[in-house]
Structure formats: structure tokens, C-alpha cells
Coordinates of C-alpha atoms and ligand atoms in Angstrom, one line a residue:
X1 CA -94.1 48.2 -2.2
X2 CA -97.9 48.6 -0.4
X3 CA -99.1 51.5 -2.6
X4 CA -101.6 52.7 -0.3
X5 CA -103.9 52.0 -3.1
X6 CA -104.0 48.1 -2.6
X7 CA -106.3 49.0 1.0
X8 CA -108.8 51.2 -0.4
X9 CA -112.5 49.8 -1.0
X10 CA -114.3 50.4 -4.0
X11 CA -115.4 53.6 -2.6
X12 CA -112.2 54.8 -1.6
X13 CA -110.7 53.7 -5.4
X14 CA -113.9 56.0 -6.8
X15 CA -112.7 58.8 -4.3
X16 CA -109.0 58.3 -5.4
X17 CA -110.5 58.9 -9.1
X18 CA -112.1 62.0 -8.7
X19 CA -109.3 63.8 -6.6
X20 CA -107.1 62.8 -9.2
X21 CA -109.0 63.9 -11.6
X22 CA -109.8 66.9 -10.0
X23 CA -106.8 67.8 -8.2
X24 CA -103.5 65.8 -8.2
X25 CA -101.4 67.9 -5.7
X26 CA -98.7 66.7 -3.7
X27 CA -98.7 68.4 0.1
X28 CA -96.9 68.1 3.0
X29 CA -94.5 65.5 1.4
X30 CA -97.1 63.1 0.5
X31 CA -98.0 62.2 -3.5
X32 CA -101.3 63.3 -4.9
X33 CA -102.6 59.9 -4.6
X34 CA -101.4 59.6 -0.9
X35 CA -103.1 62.5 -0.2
X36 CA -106.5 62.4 -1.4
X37 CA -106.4 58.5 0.7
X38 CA -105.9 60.9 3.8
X39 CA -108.7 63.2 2.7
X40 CA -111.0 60.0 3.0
X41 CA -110.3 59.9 6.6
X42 CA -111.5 63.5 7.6
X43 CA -113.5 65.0 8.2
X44 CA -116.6 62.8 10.1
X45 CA -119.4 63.4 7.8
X46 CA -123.1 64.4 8.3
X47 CA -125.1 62.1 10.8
X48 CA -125.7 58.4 8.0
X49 CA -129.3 58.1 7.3
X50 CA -131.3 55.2 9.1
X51 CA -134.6 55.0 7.4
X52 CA -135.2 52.8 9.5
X53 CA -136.0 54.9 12.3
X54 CA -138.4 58.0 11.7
X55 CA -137.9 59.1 15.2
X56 CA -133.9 59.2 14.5
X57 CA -133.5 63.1 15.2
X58 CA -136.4 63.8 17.2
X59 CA -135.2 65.8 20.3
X60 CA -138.2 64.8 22.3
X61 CA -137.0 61.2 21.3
X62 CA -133.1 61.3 22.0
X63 CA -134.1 63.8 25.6
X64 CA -136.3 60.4 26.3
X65 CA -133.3 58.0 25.5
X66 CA -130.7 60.3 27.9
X67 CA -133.2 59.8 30.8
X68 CA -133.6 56.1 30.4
X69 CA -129.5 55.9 29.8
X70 CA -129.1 57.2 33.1
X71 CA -131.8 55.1 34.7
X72 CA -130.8 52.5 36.9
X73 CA -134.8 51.1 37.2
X74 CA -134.2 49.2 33.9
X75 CA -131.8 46.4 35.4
X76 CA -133.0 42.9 36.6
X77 CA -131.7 41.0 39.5
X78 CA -127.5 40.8 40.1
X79 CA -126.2 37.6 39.9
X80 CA -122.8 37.9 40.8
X81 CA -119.9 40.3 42.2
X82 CA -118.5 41.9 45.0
X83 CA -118.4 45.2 45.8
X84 CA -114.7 45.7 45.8
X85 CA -115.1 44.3 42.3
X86 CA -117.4 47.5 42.0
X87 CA -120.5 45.7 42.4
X88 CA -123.5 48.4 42.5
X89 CA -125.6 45.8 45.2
X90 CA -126.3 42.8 47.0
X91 CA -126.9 39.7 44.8
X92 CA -130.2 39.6 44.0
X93 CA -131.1 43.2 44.2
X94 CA -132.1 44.9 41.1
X95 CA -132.7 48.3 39.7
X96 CA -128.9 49.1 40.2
X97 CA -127.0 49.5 37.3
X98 CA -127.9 52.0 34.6
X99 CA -126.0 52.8 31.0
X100 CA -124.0 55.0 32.6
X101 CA -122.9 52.5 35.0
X102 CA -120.2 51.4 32.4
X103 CA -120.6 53.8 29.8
X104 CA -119.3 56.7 32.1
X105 CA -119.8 60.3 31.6
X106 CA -116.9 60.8 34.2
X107 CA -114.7 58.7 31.7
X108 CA -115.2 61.5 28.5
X109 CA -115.6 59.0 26.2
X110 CA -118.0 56.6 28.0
X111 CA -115.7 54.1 28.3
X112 CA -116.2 51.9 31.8
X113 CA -113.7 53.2 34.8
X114 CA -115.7 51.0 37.6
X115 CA -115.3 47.4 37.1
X116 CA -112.9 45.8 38.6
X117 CA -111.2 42.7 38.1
X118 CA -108.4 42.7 39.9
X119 CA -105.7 41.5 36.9
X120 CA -103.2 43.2 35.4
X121 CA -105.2 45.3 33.2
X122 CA -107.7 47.5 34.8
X123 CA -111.4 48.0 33.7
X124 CA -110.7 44.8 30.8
X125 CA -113.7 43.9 30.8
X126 CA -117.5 45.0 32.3
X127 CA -119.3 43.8 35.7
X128 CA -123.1 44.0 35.0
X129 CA -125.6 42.0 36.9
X130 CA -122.0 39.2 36.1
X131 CA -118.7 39.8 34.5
X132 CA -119.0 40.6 30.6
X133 CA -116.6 39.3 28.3
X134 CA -116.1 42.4 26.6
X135 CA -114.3 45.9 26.8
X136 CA -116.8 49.1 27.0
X137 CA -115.5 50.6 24.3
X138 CA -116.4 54.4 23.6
X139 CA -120.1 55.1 22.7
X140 CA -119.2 58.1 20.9
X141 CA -118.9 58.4 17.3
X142 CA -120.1 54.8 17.3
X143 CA -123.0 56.3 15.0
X144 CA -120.8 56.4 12.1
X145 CA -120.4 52.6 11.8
X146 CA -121.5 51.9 8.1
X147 CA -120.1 48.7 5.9
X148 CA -119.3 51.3 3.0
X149 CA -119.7 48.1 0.8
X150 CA -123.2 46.7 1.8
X151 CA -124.5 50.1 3.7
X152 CA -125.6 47.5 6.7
X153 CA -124.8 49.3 10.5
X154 CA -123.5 46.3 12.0
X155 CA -123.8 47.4 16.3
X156 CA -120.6 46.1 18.4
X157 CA -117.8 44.0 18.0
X158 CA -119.0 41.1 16.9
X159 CA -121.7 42.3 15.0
X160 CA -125.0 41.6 17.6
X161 CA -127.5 43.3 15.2
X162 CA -128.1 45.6 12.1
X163 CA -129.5 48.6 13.4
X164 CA -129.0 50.9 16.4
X165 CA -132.2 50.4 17.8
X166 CA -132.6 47.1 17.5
X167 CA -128.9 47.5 19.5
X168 CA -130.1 49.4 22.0
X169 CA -133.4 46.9 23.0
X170 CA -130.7 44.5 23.9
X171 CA -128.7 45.9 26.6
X172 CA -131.8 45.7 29.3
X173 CA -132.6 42.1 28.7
X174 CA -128.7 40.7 28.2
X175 CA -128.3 38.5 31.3
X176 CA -125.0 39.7 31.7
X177 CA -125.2 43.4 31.3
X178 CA -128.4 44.9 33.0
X179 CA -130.7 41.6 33.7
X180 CA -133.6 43.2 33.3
X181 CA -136.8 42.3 30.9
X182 CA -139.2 44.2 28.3
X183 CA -142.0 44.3 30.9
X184 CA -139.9 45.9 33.4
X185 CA -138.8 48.0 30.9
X186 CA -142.7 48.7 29.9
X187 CA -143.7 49.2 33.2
X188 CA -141.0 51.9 33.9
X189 CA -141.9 53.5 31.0
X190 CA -145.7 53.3 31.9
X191 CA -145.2 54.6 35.5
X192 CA -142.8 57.2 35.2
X193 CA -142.5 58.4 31.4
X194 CA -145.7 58.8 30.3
X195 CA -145.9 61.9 29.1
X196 CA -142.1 61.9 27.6
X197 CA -143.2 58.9 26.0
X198 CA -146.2 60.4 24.3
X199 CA -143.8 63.6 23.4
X200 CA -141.5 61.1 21.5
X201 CA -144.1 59.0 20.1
X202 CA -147.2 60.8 19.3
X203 CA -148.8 58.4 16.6
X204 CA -148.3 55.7 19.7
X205 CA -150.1 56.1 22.6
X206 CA -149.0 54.1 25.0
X207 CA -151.9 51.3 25.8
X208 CA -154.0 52.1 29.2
X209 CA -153.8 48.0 29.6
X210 CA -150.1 48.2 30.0
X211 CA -150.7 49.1 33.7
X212 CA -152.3 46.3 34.5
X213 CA -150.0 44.0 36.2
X214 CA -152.3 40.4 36.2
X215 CA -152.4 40.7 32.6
X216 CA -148.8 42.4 31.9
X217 CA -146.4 40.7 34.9
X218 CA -144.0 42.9 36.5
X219 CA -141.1 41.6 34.9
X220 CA -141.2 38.8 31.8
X221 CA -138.8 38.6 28.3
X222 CA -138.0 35.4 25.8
X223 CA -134.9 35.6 27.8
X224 CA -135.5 36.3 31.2
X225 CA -139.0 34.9 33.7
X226 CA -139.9 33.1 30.4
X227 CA -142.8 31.5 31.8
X228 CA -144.5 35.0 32.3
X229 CA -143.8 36.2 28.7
X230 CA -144.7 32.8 27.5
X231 CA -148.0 33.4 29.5
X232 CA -149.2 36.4 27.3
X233 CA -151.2 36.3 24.2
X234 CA -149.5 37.0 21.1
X235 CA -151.4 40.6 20.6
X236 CA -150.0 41.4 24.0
X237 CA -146.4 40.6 23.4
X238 CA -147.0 42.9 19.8
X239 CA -147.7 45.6 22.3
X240 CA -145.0 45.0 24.8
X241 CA -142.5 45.0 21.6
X242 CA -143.6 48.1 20.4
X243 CA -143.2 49.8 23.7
X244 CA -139.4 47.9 23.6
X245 CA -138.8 48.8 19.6
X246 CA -139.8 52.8 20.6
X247 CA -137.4 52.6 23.3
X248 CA -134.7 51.6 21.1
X249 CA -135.6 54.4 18.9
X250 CA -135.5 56.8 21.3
X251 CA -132.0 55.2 22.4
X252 CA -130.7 55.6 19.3
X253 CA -131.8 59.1 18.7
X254 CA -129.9 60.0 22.3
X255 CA -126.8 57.9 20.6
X256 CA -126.8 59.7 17.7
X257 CA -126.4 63.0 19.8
X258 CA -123.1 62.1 21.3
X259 CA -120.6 63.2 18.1
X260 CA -116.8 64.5 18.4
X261 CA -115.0 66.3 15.9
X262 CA -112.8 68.7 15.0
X263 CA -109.8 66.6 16.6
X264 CA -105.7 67.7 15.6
X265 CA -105.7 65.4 12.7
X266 CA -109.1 67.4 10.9
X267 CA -107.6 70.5 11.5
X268 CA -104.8 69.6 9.5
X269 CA -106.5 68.0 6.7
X270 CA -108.7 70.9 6.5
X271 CA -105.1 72.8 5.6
X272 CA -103.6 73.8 9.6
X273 CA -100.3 72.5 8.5
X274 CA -99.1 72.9 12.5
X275 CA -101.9 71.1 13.9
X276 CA -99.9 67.7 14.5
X277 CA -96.8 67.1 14.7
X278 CA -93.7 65.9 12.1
X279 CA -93.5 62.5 13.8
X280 CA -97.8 62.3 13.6
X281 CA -97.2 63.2 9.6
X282 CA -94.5 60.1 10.1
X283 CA -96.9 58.0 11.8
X284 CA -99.7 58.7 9.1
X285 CA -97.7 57.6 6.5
X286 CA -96.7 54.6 7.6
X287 CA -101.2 53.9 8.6
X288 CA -101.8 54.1 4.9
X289 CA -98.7 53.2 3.7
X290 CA -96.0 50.3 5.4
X291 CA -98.0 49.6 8.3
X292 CA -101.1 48.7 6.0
X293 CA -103.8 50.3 8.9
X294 CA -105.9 52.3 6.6
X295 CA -107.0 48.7 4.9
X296 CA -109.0 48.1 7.8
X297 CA -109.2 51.0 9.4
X298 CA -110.4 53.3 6.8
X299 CA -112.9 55.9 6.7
X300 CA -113.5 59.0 9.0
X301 CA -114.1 56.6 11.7
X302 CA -111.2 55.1 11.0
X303 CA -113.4 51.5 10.7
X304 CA -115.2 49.7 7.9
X305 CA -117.5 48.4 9.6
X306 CA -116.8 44.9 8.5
X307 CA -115.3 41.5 9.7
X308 CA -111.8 40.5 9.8
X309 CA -109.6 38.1 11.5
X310 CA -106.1 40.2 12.9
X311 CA -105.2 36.8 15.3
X312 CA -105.7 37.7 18.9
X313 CA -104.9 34.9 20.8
X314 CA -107.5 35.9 24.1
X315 CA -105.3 35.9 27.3
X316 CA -107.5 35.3 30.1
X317 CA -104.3 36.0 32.8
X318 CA -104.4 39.7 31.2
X319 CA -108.2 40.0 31.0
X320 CA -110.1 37.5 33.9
X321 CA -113.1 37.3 32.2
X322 CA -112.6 37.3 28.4
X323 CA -113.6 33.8 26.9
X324 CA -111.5 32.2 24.3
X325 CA -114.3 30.2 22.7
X326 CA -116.4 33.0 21.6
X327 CA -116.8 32.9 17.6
X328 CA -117.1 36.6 17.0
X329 CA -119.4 37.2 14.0
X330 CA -120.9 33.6 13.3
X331 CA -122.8 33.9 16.7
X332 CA -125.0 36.2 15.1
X333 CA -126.3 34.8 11.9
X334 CA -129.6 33.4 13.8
X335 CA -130.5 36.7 16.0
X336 CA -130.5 38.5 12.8
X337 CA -132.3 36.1 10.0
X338 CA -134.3 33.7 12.4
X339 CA -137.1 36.3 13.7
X340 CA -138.2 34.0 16.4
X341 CA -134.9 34.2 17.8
X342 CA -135.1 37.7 19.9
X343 CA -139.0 37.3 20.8
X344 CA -140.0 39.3 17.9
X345 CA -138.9 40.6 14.6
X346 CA -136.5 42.8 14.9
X347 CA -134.6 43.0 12.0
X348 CA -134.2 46.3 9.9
X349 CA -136.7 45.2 6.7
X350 CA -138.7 43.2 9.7
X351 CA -142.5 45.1 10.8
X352 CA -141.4 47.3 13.6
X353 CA -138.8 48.8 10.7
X354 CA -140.1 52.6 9.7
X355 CA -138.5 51.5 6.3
X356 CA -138.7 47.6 5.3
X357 CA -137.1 47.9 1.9
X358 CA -134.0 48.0 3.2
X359 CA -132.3 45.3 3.4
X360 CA -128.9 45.8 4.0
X361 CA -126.6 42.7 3.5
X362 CA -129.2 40.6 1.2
X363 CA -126.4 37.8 1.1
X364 CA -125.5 37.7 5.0
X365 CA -128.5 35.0 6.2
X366 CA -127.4 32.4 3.4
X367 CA -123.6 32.3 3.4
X368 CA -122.0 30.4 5.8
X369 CA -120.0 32.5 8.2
X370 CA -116.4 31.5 9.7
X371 CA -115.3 31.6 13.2
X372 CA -113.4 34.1 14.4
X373 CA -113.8 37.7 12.5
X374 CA -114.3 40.5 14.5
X375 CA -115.5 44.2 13.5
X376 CA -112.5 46.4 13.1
X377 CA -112.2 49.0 15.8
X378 CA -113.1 52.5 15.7
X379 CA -109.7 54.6 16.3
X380 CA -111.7 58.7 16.9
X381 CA -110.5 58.8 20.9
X382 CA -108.3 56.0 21.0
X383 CA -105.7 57.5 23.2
X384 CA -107.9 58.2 25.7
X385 CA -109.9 54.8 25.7
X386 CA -107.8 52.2 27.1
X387 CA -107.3 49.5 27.7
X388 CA -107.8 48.2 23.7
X389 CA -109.7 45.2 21.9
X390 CA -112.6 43.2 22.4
X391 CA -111.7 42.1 25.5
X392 CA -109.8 44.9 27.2
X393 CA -106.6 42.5 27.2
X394 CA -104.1 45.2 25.4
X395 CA -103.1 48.3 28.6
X396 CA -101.3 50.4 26.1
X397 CA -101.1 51.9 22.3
X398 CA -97.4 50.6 22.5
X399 CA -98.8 46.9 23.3
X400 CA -101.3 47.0 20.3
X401 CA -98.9 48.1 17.8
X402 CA -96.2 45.3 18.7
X403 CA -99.0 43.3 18.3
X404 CA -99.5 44.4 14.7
X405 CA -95.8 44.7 14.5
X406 CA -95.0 40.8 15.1
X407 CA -97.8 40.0 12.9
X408 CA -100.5 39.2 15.3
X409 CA -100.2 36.0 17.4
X410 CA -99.1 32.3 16.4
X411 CA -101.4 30.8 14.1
X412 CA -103.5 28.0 16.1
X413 CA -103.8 30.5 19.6
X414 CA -106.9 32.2 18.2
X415 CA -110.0 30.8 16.0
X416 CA -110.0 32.0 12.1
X417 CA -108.6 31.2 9.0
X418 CA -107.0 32.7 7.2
X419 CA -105.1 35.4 9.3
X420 CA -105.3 38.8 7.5
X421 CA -102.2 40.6 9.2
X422 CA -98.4 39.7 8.5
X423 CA -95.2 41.2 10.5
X424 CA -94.4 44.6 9.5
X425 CA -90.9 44.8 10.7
X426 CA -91.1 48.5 11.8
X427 CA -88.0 50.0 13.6
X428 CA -88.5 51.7 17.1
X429 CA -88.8 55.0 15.7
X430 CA -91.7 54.1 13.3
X431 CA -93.3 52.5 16.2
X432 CA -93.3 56.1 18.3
X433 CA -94.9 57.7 15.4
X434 CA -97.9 55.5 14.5
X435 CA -98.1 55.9 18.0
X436 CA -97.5 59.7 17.4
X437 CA -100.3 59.6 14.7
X438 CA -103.2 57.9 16.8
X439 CA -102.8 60.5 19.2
X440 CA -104.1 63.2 17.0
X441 CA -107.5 61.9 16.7
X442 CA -109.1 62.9 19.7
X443 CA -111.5 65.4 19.4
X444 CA -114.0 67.7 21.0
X445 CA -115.5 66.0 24.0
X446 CA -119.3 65.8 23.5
X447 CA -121.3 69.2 25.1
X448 CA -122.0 68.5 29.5
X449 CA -125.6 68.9 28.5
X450 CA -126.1 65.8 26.7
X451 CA -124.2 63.9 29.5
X452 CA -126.5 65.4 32.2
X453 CA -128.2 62.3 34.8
X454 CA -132.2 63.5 33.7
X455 CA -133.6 60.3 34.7
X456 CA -136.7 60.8 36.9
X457 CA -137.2 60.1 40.4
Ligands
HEC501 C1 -122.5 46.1 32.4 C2 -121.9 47.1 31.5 C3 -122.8 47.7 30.4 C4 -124.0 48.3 30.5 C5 -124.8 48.4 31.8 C6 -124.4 48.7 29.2 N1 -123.4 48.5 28.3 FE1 -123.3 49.1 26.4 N2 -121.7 48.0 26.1 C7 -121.0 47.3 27.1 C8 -119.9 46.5 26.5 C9 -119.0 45.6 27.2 C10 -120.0 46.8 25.1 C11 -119.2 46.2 24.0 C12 -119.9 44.9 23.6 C13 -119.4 44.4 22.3 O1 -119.2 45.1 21.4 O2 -119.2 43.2 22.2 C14 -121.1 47.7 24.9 C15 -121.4 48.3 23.7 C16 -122.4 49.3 23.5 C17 -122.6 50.1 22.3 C18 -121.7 50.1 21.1 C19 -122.3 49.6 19.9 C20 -121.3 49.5 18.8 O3 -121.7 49.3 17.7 O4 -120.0 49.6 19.0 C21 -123.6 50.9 22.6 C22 -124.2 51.9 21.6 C23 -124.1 50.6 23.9 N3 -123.3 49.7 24.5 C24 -125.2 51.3 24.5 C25 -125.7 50.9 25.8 C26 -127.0 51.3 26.3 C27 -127.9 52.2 25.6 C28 -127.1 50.8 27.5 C29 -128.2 50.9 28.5 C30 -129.5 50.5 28.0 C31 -125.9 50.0 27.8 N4 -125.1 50.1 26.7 C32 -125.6 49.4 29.0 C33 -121.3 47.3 28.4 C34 -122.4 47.8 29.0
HEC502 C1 -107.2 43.2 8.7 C2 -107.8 44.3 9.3 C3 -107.0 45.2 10.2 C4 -105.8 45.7 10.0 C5 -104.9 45.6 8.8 C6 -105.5 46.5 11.2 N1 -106.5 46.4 12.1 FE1 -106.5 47.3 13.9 N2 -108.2 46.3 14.4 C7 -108.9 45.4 13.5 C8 -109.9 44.7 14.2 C9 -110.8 43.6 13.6 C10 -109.8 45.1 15.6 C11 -110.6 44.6 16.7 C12 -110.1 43.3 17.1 C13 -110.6 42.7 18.4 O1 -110.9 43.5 19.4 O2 -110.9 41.5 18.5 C14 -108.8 46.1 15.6 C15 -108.4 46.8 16.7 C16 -107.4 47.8 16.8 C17 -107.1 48.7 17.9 C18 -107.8 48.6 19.3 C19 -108.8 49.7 19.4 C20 -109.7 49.6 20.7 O3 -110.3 50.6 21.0 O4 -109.7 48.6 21.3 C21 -106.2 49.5 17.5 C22 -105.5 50.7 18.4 C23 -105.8 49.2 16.2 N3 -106.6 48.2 15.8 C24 -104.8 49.8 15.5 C25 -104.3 49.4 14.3 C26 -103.1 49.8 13.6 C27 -102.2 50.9 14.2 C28 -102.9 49.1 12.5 C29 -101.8 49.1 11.5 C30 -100.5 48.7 12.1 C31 -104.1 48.2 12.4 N4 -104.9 48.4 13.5 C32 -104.3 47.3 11.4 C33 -108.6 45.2 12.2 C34 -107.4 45.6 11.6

């Protein structure tokens, strides 16, 4: 039998202890012990706490981050893409594609509705200034990501980075996605957001150089016209950084605005025995029970922020663009723990952190880290947010849960070792009601203001 037990972390164990302790009730059909497992799923908690970022919950800073989200000024030259393939230029134009070019306010969730490839499953994977490999997955919630064991916030699905700002700085610069480069990005900034800027930041004035364009270059990043950030002295690249570190800051203060609760399955944890259905209450036993879910997908996100291999074999007929050689979570070890690595130090206990003693996975720069682990999935919005996985490959719930029903894919059509899923030989029925049950987790969608275009003209 898979007690649900055996899939709880040490916190959850703790959790199980207490509510036990405390209360050991039976309700709705499920034991005492299943229950208090499904009270460590709702509701979302508070906001986390990233000391790593004073300016976290400054409104001046998040009403700075939603104008720059919806600012298309920030993106570099488009390399490739048609628009029928919903290009937003010519090739070689820049300044066209914005945030909310693929994290769409039109989409609710901020999923990406535009690109298209022109396969079998719609919006797989994003167009930026080229194709993406990756799925836009939704942006809200996605401030609730924290490894419950090591309290690190490992940002998107392969782990890029361990904060949200230091998340947000590289969006701009990624060749693929926006193209563009930290002096662009300063220069924007410089021209058009002085005073917001100051609002945000009032203990960094923005430098009155910065508007000089011999000594700053239009454009210039370690990743993007080289030669031009190569060119500047090493004080002037500090104060490029800062301008680039504040802007993640602000970025992730808008971020941390864009929250949904109070979805069907809250209200009935909070005791609204009516507010999902008999075959949901099916469905949710079966995610902490049978089906074995709630082992990865655990907390009120419904992810533990952490690495696992489920055996995807990447189908690139299903999803054009999606690259099978892609390691997942290894890619990552020298953006994080080499500092030279992003054109600065970046890192959450590195010198543009608000709070250097954390640290917050002391073992992750000296282990060795295997191909092929992926960060489990948020499931808050899931119905609403296909098509599902990393690469957008999956069109349908139904699709994701035969894959978890066969057991994942053959061993040898995906990298990583070992697999962590096995077939759970679930009858139709039991199917349609962890299907039932992932439809109850939708929740409020996030307030029109915050999704408002206030960029600047
Ligand atoms: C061309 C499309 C595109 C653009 C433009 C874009 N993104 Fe994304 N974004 C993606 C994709 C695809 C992912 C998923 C990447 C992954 O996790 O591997 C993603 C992931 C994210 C995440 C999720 C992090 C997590 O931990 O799950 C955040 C936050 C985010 N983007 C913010 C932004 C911000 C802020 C901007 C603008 C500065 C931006 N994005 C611009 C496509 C885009
Ligand atoms: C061993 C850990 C693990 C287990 C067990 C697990 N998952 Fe996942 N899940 C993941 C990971 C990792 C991903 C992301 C994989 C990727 O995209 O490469 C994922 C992705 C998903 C997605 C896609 C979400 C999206 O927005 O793309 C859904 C839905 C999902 N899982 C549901 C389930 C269900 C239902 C079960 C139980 C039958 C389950 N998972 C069991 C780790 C797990």
C-alpha cells in the first residue's frame, strides 16, 4: 500500500505530527492522517521572505517593474521568425517584444497565446527575437517556489538561478527571448524612468554619466555586442550592474504582486464541504494516495521546488522547437557558483545581495549534478494553462496523466537515471477524477490593475 505518508518531506512528516497530535479527525471519508496531508496543500501562505531583496514589497518598486514588463524598448535585434509564426517585426528590428509579449494578460494566467509553430500543439513553445525551447508557463503564483528542504528559490524549470531578481535580469539579455543588453536596458531606464527609478530606489541615484553614450554604448552585455561591454572599465560595468540588479528588484517586487487564491479546492479545505465535487474528493485521493502526485507535487503550490527526473522522452513532431539534448538542472551549476559567468556576481550571498548570509543550498556548487532533472511543476491554474511541460509537448490534462499512468516513457528516450515514476495502473474512471481534482485549483484571477500596459511613451 502507498500510505500517503511515504511522499511527505520532513516538513510535511513534522506537519503530520502536530495535526495528529493536535487533532486526529477523520472528514469527508479520509483518515486523520490523510487529512492533515491535504491541509498541507491549502491554503497559499503569506508572501516567502527574500532577504535578499529590501525593495521586495515596495509599491513604488513593483509599479516600476509593471511598466518595464509591458515595455517593448527592452528587446535587442530579432533574429528569426515570420510573422504568421506571430513574429512582432522584421528581422533585425528591435524594441518589439515586451514581457507581455509571451506572458499575456489576455491569456489570465500569463501563459503565451501568440507564438506559433505551426505543429500539432499550439503555443508549445515561445518565439522571442528566435524560437525558445520552452513552454511559457504561468507567472502567477510562481512566487511561492521554495525547496522546503534547503529554503533556496530555484526560478524556472530547470533551475536558471536562485533568486527572483537575479531571474528577472535575465530575460532582456537571453538571445532567444528579448535580445536585448544591460546598456539598452540602462539607457531606457535613464531616458525615460528617471524619476520612477529614483521613487523605487532612493538610496541609488541613478549616475548623471550613465547618459553619456561614448562612454556608456547604446547597447553592450557579456552576452550580447561584447566588444562594447568588454570596452568599459570595471567601475563602469559595477554601475551598469547596479542599474540591471535594481531592475530585477523592481521586477520581482511587480512578480510578487501577481497572487491567486481562494480557488474550489481552498474553499473546501477551509470546511465548504460542496465546493468540489465527489469525483474531485476521488481524484484527491488518489494525488496523495495511489497515484503518488503529492510526492512531488506537494505544498500549496502543489511543487517542491526541487529536481526530479519523471522520463519525458522530448517529441520534437509534437513540439517543433523543444531540444532533446538539453540537461535540465546540470546546465546551471556554473551561472550560479562561477560569478564571472553572468558578467557580475549575481548570486543571492554575492555583493549586489541586500542579505549575503544567505546562502541557500551550501552543498549545490560542489556536488556533481546529473543530467536530466527538471523542477516539478506548479499545478495552482493548471486547467487553464495548457499545453503542459517544459516544452509545451502534452495538449491535454488527459495526455499528462496517461503519461504518469504508463509510467513515463521507455527508459533510454529521455536523459536521467534513475527514473522516479513507475506505472500506476489506474482504471478509466480514476483517470476522470485526478483529472476531476486538478480542475479545482484555479483560483481568483489576479486584480485588471496589476495587468494594466503603464509603460511610458
Ligand atoms: C519570448 C518569450 C518570453 C519573453 C519575452 C519573456 N519570457 Fe519569461 N518565460 C518564457 C519562457 C518560455 C519561460 C519558461 C522558461 C523555463 O522555465 O525554462 C519563462 C519563465 C518566466 C518566469 C518563471 C520563473 C519560474 O520560476 O517559473 C518568470 C517569472 C518570467 N519568465 C518573467 C519574465 C519577465 C519579467 C520578462 C521580461 C523582462 C519575461 N519573462 C519575458 C518566455 C518569455
Ligand atoms: C517524481 C516527481 C513527480 C511525480 C511523482 C509527479 N510529478 Fe508531475 N511533474 C514533475 C516534474 C519534474 C514536472 C515537470 C516536467 C517537465 O516539464 O520536464 C511535472 C509536470 C507535471 C504537469 C505539467 C504541468 C504544466 O504546467 O506543464 C502536470 C499536470 C503534472 N506533473 C501532474 C502530475 C500528476 C497528476 C501526478 C500523479 C499522477 C504527478 N504529476 C506526479 C514531477 C512529478
Amino acid at each position: 500500500m502507498h500510505t500517503p505518508l511515504r511522499y511527505l518531506g520532513r516538513s510535511g512528516l513534522v506537519l503530520v505530527a502536530l495535526v495528529a497530535a493536535t487533532a486526529c479527525r477523520s472528514r469527508d471519508g479520509f483518515t486523520g492522517e490523510e487529512w492533515a496531508v491535504i491541509q498541507s496543500l491549502s491554503p497559499l501562505p503569506a508572501l516567502p521572505v527574500n532577504t535578499t531583496n529590501r525593495y521586495r514589497d515596495v509599491p513604488a518598486a513593483a509599479a516600476l517593474g509593471q511598466q518595464l514588463f509591458f515595455d517593448a524598448r527592452i528587446s535587442g535585434p530579432i533574429q528569426a521568425g515570420t510573422p504568421r509564426e506571430g513574429q512582432l517585426g522584421a528581422i533585425g528590428e528591435t524594441g518589439k517584444i515586451a514581457c507581455r509579449d509571451c506572458h499575456m494578460p489576455e491569456s489570465v494566467w500569463l501563459i503565451d497565446t501568440r507564438s506559433d509553430n505551426g505543429g500539432p500543439v499550439p503555443h508549445a513553445t515561445s518565439l522571442g527575437s528566435k524560437w525558445m525551447t520552452r513552454n511559457a508557463s504561468s507567472i502567477v503564483n510562481t512566487v511561492f517556489y521554495v525547496n522546503a528542504r534547503t529554503q533556496a528559490h530555484w526560478r524556472e524549470n530547470d533551475g536558471y538561478s536562485d533568486s527572483e531578481w537575479f531571474d528577472a535580469q535575465s530575460e532582456p539579455e537571453g538571445p532567444p527571448v528579448q535580445n536585448g543588453s544591460r546598456l539598452q536596458l540602462v539607457h531606457l531606464i535613464e531616458r525615460h524612468y528617471r524619476a520612477e527609478y529614483a521613487a523605487a530606489f532612493p538610496d541609488w541615484p541613478l549616475d548623471r554619466a550613465l547618459s553619456d553614450t561614448v562612454r556608456f554604448p547604446s547597447t553592450g552585455s557579456p552576452y550580447t555586442d561584447t566588444a562594447n561591454w568588454n570596452r568599459l572599465s570595471s567601475g563602469d560595468r559595477e554601475l551598469v550592474n547596479r542599474v540591471l540588479v535594481n531592475y530585477g528588484k523592481a521586477m520581482e517586487a511587480y512578480l510578487r504582486t501577481l497572487v491567486s487564491r481562494n480557488a474550489p479546492f481552498d474553499r473546501y479545505v477551509a470546511g465548504e464541504a460542496g465546493a468540489i465535487s465527489a469525483d474531485a474528493k476521488r481524484g484527491l485521493a488518489l494525488f496523495i494516495g495511489k497515484a503518488g502526485c503529492v510526492q512531488c507535487h506537494n505544498t500549496p503550490l502543489f511543487s517542491d521546488d526541487d529536481f526530479h527526473v519523471i522520463g519525458l522522452q522530448v517529441d520534437t513532431i509534437r513540439s517543433p522547437h523543444a531540444d532533446p539534448t538539453e540537461v535540465g538542472r546540470a546546465f546551471n551549476q556554473a551561472l550560479i557558483c562561477d560569478s564571472t559567468v553572468a558578467g557580475g556576481d549575481f548570486r543571492v550571498n554575492g555583493h549586489f545581495s541586500d542579505d549575503t548570509t544567505v546562502a541557500h543550498d551550501r552543498t549545490f556548487c560542489t556536488r556533481t549534478i546529473p543530467p536530466g532533472l527538471w523542477r516539478t511543476k506548479a499545478l495552482r491554474q493548471v486547467a487553464q494553462t495548457a499545453p503542459y511541460f517544459r516544452n509545451g509537448q502534452a495538449a491535454t490534462l488527459d495526455e499528462v496523466i496517461a503519461f504518469y499512468d504508463r509510467g513515463g516513457d521507455p527508459v533510454g528516450t529521455f536523459l536521467g537515471d534513475p527514473k522516479e515514476i513507475r506505472p500506476l495502473h489506474l482504471t478509466g474512471d480514476e483517470r476522470g477524477q485526478l483529472k476531476a481534482f486538478l480542475l479545482t485549483l484555479t483560483g481568483d484571477p489576479v486584480a485588471p490593475a496589476l495587468l494594466r500596459d503603464t509603460h511610458k511613451r
